[in-house]
Tab-separated table of C-alpha atoms in Angstrom:
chain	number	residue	atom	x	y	z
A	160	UNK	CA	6.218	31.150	33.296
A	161	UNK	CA	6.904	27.281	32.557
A	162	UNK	CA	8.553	26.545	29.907
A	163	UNK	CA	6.209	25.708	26.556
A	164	UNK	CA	6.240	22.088	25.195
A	165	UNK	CA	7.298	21.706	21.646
A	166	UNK	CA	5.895	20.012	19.123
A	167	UNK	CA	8.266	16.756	19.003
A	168	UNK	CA	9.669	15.596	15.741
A	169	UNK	CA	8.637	11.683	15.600
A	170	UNK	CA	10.680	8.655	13.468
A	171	UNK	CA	8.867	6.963	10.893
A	172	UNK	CA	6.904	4.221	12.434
A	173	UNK	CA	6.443	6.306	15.897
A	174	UNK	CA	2.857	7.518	16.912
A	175	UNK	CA	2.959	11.197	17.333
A	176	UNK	CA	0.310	13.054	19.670
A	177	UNK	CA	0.045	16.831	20.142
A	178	UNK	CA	-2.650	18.366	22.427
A	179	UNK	CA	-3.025	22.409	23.418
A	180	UNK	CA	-4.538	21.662	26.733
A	181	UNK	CA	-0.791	21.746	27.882
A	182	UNK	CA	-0.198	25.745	26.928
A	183	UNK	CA	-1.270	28.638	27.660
A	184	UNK	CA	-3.991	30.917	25.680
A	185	UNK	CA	-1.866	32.962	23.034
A	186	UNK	CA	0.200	32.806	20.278
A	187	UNK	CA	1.938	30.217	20.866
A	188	UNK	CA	-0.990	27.840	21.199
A	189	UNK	CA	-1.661	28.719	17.581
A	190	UNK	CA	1.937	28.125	16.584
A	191	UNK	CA	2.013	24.634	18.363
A	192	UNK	CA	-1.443	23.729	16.065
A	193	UNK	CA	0.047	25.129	12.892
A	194	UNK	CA	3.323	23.247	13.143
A	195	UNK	CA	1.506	20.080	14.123
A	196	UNK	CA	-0.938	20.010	11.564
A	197	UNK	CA	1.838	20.808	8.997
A	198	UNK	CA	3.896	17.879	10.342
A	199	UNK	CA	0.786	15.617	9.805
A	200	UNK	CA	-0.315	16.800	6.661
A	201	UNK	CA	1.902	18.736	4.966
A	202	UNK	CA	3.135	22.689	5.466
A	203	UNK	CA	0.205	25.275	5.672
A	204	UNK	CA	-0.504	28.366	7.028
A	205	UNK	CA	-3.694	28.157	9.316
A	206	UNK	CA	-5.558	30.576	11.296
A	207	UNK	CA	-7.925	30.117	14.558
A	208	UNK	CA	-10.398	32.542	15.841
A	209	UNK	CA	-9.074	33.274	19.307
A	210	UNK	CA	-6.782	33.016	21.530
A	211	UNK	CA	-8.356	30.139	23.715
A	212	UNK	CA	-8.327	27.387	20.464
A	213	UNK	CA	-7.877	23.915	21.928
A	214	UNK	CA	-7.177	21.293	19.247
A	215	UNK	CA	-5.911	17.431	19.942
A	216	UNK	CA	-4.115	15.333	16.872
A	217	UNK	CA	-2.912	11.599	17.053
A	218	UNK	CA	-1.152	10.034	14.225
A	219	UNK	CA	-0.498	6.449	14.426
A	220	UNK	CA	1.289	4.600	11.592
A	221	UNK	CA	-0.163	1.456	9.859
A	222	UNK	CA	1.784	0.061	7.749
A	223	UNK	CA	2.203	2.782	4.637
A	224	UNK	CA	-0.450	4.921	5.306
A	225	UNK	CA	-0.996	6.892	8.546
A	226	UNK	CA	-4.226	6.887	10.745
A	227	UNK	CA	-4.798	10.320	11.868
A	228	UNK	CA	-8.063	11.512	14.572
A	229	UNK	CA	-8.319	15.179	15.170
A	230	UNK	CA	-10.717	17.093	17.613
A	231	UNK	CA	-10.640	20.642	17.318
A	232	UNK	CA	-12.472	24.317	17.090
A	233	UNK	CA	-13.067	25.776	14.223
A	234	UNK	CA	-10.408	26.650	12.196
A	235	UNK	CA	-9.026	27.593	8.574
A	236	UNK	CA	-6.177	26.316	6.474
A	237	UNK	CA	-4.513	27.261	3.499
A	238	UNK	CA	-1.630	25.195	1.480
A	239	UNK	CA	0.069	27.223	-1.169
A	240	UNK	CA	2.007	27.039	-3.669
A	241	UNK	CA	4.560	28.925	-2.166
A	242	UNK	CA	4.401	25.957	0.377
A	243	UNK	CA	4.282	23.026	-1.820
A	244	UNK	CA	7.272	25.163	-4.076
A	245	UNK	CA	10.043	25.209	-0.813
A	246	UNK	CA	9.138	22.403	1.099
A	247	UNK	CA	10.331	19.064	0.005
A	248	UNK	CA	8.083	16.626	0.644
A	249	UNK	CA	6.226	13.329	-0.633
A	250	UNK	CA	3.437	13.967	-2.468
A	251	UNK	CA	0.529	12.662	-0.260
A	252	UNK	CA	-3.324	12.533	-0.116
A	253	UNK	CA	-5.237	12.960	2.510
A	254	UNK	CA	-8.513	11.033	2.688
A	255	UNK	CA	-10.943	12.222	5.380
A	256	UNK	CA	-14.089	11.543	7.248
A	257	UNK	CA	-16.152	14.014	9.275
A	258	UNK	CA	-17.019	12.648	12.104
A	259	UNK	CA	-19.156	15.673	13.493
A	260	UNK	CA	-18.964	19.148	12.280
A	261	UNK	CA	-19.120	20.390	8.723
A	262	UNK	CA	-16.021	21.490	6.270
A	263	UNK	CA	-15.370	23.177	3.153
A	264	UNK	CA	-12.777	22.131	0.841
A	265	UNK	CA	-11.480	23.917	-2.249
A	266	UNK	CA	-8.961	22.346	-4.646
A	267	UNK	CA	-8.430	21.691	-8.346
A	268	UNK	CA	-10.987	24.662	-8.985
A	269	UNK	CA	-13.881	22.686	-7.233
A	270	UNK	CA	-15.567	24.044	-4.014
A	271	UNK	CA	-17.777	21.821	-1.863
A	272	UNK	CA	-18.870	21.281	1.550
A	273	UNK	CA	-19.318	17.905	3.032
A	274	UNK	CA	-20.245	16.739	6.455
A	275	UNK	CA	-20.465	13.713	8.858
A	276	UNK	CA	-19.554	10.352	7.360
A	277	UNK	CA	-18.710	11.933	3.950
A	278	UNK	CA	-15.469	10.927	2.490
A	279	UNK	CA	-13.908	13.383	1.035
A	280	UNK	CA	-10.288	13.242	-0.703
A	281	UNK	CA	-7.328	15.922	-1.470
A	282	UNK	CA	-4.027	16.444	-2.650
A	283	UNK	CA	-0.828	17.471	-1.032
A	284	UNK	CA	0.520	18.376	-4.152
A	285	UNK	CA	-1.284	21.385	-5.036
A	286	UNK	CA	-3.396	24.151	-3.181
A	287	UNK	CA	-5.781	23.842	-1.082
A	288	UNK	CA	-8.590	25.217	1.197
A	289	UNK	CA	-9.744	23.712	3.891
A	290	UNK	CA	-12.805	25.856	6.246
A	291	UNK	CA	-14.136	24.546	9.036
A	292	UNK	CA	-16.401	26.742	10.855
A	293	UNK	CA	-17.604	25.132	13.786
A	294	UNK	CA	-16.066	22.386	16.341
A	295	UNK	CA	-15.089	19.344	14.534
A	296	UNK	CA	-13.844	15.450	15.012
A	297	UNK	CA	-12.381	14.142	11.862
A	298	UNK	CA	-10.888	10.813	10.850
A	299	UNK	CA	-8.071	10.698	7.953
A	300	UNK	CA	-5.551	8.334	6.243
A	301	UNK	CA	-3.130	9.853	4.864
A	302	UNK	CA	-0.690	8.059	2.068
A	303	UNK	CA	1.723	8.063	-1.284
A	304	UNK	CA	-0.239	9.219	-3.984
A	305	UNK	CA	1.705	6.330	-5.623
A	306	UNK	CA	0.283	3.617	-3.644
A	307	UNK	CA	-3.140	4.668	-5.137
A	308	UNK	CA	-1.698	3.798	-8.646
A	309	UNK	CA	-3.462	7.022	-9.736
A	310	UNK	CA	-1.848	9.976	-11.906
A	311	UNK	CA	-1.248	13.617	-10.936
A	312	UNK	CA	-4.456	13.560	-13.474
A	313	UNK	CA	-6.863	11.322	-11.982
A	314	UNK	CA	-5.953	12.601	-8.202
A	315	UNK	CA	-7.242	16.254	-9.753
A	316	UNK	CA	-10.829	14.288	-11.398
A	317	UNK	CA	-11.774	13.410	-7.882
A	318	UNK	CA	-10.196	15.721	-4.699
A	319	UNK	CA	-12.757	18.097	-2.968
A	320	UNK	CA	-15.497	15.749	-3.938
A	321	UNK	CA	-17.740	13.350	-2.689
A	322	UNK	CA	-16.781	9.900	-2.827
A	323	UNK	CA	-18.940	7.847	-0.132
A	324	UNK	CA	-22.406	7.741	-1.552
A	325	UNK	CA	-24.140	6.246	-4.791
A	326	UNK	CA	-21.495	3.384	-5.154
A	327	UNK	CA	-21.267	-0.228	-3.569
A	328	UNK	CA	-17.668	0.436	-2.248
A	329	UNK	CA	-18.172	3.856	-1.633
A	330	UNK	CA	-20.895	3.324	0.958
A	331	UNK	CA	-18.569	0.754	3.036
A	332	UNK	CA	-15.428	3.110	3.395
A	333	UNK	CA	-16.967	5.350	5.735
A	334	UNK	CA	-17.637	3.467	8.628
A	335	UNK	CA	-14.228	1.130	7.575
A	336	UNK	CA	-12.089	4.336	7.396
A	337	UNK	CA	-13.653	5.770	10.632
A	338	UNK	CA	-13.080	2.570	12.518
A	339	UNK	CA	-9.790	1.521	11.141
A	340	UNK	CA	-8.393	4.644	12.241
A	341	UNK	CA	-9.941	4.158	15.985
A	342	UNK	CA	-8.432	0.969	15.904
A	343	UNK	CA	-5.090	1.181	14.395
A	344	UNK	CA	-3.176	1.542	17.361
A	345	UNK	CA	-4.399	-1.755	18.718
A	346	UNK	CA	-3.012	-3.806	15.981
A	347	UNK	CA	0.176	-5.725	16.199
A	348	UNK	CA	2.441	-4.994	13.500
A	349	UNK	CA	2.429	-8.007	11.279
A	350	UNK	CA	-1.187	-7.153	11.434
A	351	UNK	CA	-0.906	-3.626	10.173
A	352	UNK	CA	0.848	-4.226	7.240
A	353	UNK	CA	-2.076	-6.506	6.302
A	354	UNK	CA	-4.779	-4.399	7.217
A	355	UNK	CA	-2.720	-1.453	5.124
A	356	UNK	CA	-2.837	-3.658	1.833
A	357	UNK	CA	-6.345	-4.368	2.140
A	358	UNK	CA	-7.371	-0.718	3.052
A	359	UNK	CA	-5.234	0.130	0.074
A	360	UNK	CA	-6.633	-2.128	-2.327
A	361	UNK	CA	-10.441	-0.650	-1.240
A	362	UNK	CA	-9.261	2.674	-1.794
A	363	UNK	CA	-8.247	2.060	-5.143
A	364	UNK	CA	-11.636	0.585	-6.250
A	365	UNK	CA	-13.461	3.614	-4.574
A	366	UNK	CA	-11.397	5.857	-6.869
A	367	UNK	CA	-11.748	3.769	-10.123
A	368	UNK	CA	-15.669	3.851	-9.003
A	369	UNK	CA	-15.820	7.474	-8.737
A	370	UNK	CA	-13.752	7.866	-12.000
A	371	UNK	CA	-15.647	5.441	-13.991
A	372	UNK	CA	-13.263	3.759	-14.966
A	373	UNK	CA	-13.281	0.635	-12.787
A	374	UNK	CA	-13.770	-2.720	-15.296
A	375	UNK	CA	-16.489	-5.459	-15.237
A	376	UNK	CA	-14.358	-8.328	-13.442
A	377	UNK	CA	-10.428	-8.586	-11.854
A	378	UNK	CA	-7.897	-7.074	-12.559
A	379	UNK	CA	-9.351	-3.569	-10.933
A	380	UNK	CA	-7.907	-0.616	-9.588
A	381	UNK	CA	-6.835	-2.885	-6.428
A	382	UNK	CA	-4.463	-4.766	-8.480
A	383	UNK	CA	-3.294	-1.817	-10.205
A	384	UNK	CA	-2.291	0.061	-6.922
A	385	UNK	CA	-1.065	-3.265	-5.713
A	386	UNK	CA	1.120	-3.759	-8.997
A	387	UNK	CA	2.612	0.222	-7.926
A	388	UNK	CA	3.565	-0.650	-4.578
A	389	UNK	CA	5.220	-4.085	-6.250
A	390	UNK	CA	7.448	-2.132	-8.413
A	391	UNK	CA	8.189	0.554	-6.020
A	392	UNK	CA	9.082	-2.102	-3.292
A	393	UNK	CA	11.672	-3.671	-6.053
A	394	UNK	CA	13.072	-0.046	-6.891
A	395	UNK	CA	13.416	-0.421	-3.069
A	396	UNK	CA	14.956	-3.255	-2.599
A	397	UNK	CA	17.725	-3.477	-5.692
A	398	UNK	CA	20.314	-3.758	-3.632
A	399	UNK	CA	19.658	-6.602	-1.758
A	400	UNK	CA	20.619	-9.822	-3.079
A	401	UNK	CA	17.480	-11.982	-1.458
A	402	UNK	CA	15.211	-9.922	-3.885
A	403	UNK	CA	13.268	-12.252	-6.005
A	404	UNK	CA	9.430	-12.987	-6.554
A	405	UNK	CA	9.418	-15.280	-3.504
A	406	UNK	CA	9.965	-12.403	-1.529
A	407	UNK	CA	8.335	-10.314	-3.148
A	408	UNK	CA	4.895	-12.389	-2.667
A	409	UNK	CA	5.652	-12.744	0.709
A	410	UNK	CA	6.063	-9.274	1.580
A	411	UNK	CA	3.029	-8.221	0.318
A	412	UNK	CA	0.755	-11.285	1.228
A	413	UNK	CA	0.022	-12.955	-2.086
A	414	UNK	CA	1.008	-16.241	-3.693
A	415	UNK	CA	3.774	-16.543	-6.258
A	416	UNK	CA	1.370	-16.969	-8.978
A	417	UNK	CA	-1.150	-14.005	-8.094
A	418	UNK	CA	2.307	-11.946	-8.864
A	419	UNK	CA	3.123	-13.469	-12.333
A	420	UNK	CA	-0.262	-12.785	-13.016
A	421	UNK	CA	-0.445	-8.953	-12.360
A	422	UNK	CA	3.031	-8.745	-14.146
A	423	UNK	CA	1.150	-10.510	-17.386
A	424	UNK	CA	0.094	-6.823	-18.944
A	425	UNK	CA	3.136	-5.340	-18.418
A	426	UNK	CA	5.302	-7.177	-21.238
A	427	UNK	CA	7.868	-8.691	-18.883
A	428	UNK	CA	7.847	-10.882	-15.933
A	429	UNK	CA	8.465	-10.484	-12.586
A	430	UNK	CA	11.918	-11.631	-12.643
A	431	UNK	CA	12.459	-9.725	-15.789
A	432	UNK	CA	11.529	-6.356	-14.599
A	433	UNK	CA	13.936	-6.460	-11.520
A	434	UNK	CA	17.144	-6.777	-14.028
A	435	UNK	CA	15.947	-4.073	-15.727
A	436	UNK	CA	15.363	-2.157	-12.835
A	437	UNK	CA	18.907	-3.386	-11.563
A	438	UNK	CA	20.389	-2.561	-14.942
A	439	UNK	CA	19.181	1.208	-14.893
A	440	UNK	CA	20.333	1.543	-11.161
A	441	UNK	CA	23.638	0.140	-12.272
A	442	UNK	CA	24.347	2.466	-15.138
A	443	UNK	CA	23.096	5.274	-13.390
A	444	UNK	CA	25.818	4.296	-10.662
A	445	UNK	CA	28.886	4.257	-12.800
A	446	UNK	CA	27.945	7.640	-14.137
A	447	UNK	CA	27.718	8.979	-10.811
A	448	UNK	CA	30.469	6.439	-9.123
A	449	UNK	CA	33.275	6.527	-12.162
A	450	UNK	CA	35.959	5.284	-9.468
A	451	UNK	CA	34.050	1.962	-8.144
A	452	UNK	CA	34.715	-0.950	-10.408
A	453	UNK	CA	32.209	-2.842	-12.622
A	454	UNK	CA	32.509	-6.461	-10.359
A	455	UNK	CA	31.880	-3.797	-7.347
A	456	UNK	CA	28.753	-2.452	-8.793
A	457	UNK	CA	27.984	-5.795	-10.516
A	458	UNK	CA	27.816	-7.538	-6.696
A	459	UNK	CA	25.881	-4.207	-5.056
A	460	UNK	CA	22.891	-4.917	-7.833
A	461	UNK	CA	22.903	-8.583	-7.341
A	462	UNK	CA	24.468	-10.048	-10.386
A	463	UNK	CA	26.158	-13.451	-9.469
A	464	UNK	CA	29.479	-12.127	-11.095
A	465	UNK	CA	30.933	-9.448	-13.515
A	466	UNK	CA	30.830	-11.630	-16.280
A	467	UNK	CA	27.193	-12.128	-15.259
A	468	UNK	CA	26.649	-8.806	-15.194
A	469	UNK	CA	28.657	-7.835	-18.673
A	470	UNK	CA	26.242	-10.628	-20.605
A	471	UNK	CA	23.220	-9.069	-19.019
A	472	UNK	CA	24.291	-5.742	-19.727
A	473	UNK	CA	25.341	-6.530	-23.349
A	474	UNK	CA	21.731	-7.628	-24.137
A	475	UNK	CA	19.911	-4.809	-22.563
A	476	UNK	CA	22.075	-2.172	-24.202
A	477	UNK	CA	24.508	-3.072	-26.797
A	478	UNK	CA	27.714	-2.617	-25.612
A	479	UNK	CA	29.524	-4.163	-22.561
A	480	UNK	CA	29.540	-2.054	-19.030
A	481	UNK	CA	32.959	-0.669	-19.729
A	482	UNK	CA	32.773	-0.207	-22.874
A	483	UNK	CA	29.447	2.338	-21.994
A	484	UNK	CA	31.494	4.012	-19.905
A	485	UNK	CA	34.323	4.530	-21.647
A	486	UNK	CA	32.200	6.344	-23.963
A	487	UNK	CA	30.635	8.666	-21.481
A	488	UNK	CA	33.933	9.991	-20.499
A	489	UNK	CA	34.839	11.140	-24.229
């Protein structure tokens, strides 16, 4: 008997494909699904209705999110919280589109069943159900619950629900989402990261649409998710010394002055929040780091000097770097 491929553990930032046409009817068919679906989309326990199930996944990054196109036979899935309780892993949603087929999804106490070109949204980060009782083609993006700029909250008001029709954004995403994913793998990579922030921004507004929530006029829940993935890119990025809003506007394709802007609610600027963010990092380092010198940590955050670092630390917390941690060794 030939030896039975596995399913391959990818990098970040590799495509991943996994097909059963390659094995054997049996067991370990339906082991080779379940660990590639869990690898996709998080760990699960799933169960097919014979031996013969043929099932084909491709997972292709873009940018933060990945593009995902499954073809399979009907099939069940459960995520637990025994699964989400010993696994570490990001917390992630899943956005989907049926392509053909029909699917029932249960989450957050909600149970609905959607079908082709609905979009239909859940949660990593707490059970789920997911029946699909006949042969099915589904496109999904899967991504950070962060990038969304949504609470644990909000993700709860709208998985296992409808969120294509009845709403000008919601009626474009289906088609987008179902086409983006077809196309990601054709798009250089300077282009992906674009076409990420854009998809990202879209998704936002469907959710503040379905929420009712989104506002009359800009800032909406585009700028929001885009002023999340700002900050977490600076939590990021602390440690390197080229870190400014420059880059910053750069990296994520605005101007300079679309950055100060979203930065204008927050009571600080942009330049502001990254010494903060520096400052925490750098206190939480000498707690953890009592042996590496202030000018050492002082030069790893991207202060100019110690002294530079003492003055900025003085006015953020009172007393002077050594002095702070003098006092958390009594």
């Amino acid at each position: 008997m030939p030896l039975l491929p596995s399913v391959p553990h990818t990098r970040d930032g590799a495509d991943s494909f996994y097909t059963t046409d390659a094995l054997p009817p049996g067991a370990e068919r339906h082991c080779y699904w379940r660990d590639a679906w869990s690898r996709t989309f998080g760990t699960v326990d799933l169960s097919v209705p014979d031996v013969a199930y043929s099932g084909t996944l491709r997972a292709t990054p873009l940018g933060p999110l990945r593009t995902v196109t499954v073809t399979g036979d009907r099939l069940s899935v459960r995520r637990s919280s025994r699964h989400i309780a010993t696994v570490v892993e990001q917390e992630h949603v899943v956005v989907n589109v049926l392509v053909t087929g029909v699917a029932r999804v249960e989450q957050d106490g909600r149970s609905n069943t959607f079908g082709p070109g609905d979009v239909v949204v859940y949660d990593t980060a707490r059970p789920l159900r997911l029946d699909i009782p006949q042969s099915f083609q589904a496109r999904s993006l899967v991504l950070r619950r962060r990038d969304l700029g949504l609470s644990e909250q909000q993700t709860a008001d709208i998985t296992a629900t409808t969120l294509g029709p009845g709403t000008p954004v919601g009626t474009l995403m289906s088609p987008f989402i179902t086409r983006l994913v077809d196309k990601a793998g054709t798009l250089s990579s300077r282009t992906r990261e674009q076409v990420a922030h854009t998809t990202l921004n879209l998704l936002a507004t469907l959710m503040d649409e379905r929420l009712g929530s989104a506002p009359a006029g800009p800032p909406g829940g585009g700028s929001r998710a885009l002023l999340g993935r700002i900050q977490t890119f600076i939590d990021e990025h602390l440690t390197d010394p080229a870190l400014c809003p420059a880059m910053i506007a750069r990296a994520h394709h605005i101007s300079p002055r679309y950055l100060h802007k979203l930065f204008e609610g927050e009571s600080t600027t942009v330049s502001g929040f990254i010494r903060q963010r520096r400052l925490e990092a750098s206190r939480r380092d000498m707690t953890r780091h009592k042996n590496r010198t202030i000018a050492v940590v002082a030069h790893q955050y991207g202060f100019a000097s110690a002294s530079h670092f003492s003055r900025a630390f003085r006015v953020q917390y009172g007393v002077s770097p050594t002095e702070w941690r003098t006092s958390r060794q009594l």
